[in-house]
XYZ file of C-alpha atoms in Angstrom:
124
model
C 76.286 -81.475 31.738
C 77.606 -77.741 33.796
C 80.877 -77.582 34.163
C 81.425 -74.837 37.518
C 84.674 -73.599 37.702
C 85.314 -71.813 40.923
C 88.459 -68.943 41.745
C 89.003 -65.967 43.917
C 89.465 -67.649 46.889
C 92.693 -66.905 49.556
C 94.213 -65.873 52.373
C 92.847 -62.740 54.016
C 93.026 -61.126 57.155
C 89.887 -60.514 59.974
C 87.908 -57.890 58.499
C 89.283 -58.071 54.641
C 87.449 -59.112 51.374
C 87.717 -61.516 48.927
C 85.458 -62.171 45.766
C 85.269 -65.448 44.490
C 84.225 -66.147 41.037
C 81.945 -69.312 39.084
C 82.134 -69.796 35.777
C 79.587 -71.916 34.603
C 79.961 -74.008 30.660
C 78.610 -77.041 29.023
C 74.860 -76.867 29.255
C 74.335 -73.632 30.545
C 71.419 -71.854 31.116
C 70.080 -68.678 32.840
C 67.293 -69.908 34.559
C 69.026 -71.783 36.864
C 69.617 -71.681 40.505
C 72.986 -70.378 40.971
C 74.103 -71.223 45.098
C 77.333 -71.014 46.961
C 78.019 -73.484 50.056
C 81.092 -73.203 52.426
C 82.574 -76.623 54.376
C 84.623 -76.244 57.286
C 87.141 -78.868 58.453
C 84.771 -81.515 60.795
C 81.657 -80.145 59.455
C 78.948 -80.201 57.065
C 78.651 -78.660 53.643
C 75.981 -75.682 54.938
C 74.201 -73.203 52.635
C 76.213 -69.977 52.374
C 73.700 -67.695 49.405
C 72.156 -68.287 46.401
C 70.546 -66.525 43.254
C 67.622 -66.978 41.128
C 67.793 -65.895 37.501
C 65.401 -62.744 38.275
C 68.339 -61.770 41.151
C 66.378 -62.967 43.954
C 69.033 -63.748 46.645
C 68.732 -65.852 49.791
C 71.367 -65.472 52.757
C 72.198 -67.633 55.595
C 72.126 -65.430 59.059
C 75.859 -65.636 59.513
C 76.906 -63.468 56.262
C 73.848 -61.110 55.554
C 74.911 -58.103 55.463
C 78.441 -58.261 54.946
C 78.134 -60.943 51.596
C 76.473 -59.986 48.566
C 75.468 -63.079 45.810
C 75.575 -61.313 42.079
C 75.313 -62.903 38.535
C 75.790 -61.542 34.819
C 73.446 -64.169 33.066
C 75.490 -63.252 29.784
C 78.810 -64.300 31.233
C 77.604 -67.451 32.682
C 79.162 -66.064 35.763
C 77.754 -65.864 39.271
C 79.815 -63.774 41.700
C 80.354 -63.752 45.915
C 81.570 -60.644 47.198
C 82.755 -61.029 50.726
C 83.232 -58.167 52.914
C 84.158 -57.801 57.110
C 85.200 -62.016 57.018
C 85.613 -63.288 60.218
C 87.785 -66.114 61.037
C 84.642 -68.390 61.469
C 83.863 -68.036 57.670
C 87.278 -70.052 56.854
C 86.362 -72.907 54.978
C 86.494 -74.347 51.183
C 83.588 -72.465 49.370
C 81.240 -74.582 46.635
C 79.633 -73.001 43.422
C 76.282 -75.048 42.501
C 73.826 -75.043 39.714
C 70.241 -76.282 40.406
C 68.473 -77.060 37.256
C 65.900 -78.610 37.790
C 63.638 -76.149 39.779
C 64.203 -72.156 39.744
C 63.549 -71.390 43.358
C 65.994 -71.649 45.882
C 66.853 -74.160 47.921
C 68.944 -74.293 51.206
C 69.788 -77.636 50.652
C 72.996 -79.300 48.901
C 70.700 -82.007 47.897
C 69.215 -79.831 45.682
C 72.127 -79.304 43.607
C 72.660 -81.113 40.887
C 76.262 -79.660 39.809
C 79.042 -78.485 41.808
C 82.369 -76.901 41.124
C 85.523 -78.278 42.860
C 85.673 -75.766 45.723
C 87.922 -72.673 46.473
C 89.739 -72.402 49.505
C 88.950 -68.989 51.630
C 90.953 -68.836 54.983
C 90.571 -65.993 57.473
C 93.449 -65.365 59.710
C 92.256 -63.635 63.145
């Protein structure tokens, strides 16, 4: 079992930053997909970024560029730094651990544990 422990989320204003924070325990391990999703009120969970072990990093369209996926293996820690948030990028954000495979994926389905999501709302 991972344990994901999500913080770091909040209220910010159009153009701020937030970083959000997972810390991963239990049966950890560095070779494992590290991914963050976002769900917004009436919508689906989507893909948001994601990190190998190696610090190969994946980005949807919407946040390259202004979001940056990070992860100190030795901390169990993986890291979203989110810079120039627009009010569209409101929404309860997901840490996830794929263990089973270590490429990414851009679908929740290929997450096997989540954390219990961080709210992140964007005031325009």
């Amino acid at each position: 079992q991972v344990q994901l422990v999500e913080s770091g989320g909040g209220l910010v204003q159009a153009g701020g930053s937030l970083r959000l924070s997972c810390a991963a325990s239990g049966r950890t391990s560095s070779s494992y997909v590290m991914g963050w999703f976002r769900q917004a009120p009436g919508k689906e969970r989507e893909f948001v970024a994601a990190s190998t072990w190696r610090s190969i990093t994946y980005y949807t369209d919407s946040v390259k560029g202004r979001f940056t996926v990070s992860r100190d293996n030795a901390k169990n820690t993986v890291y979203l730094q989110m810079n120039s948030l627009k009010a569209e990028d409101t929404a309860v954000y997901y840490c996830a651990a794929r263990t089973a495979f270590d490429y990414i994926s851009y679908s929740a389905r290929a997450y096997n544990y989540w954390g219990q999501g961080t709210q992140v709302t964007v005031s325009s």
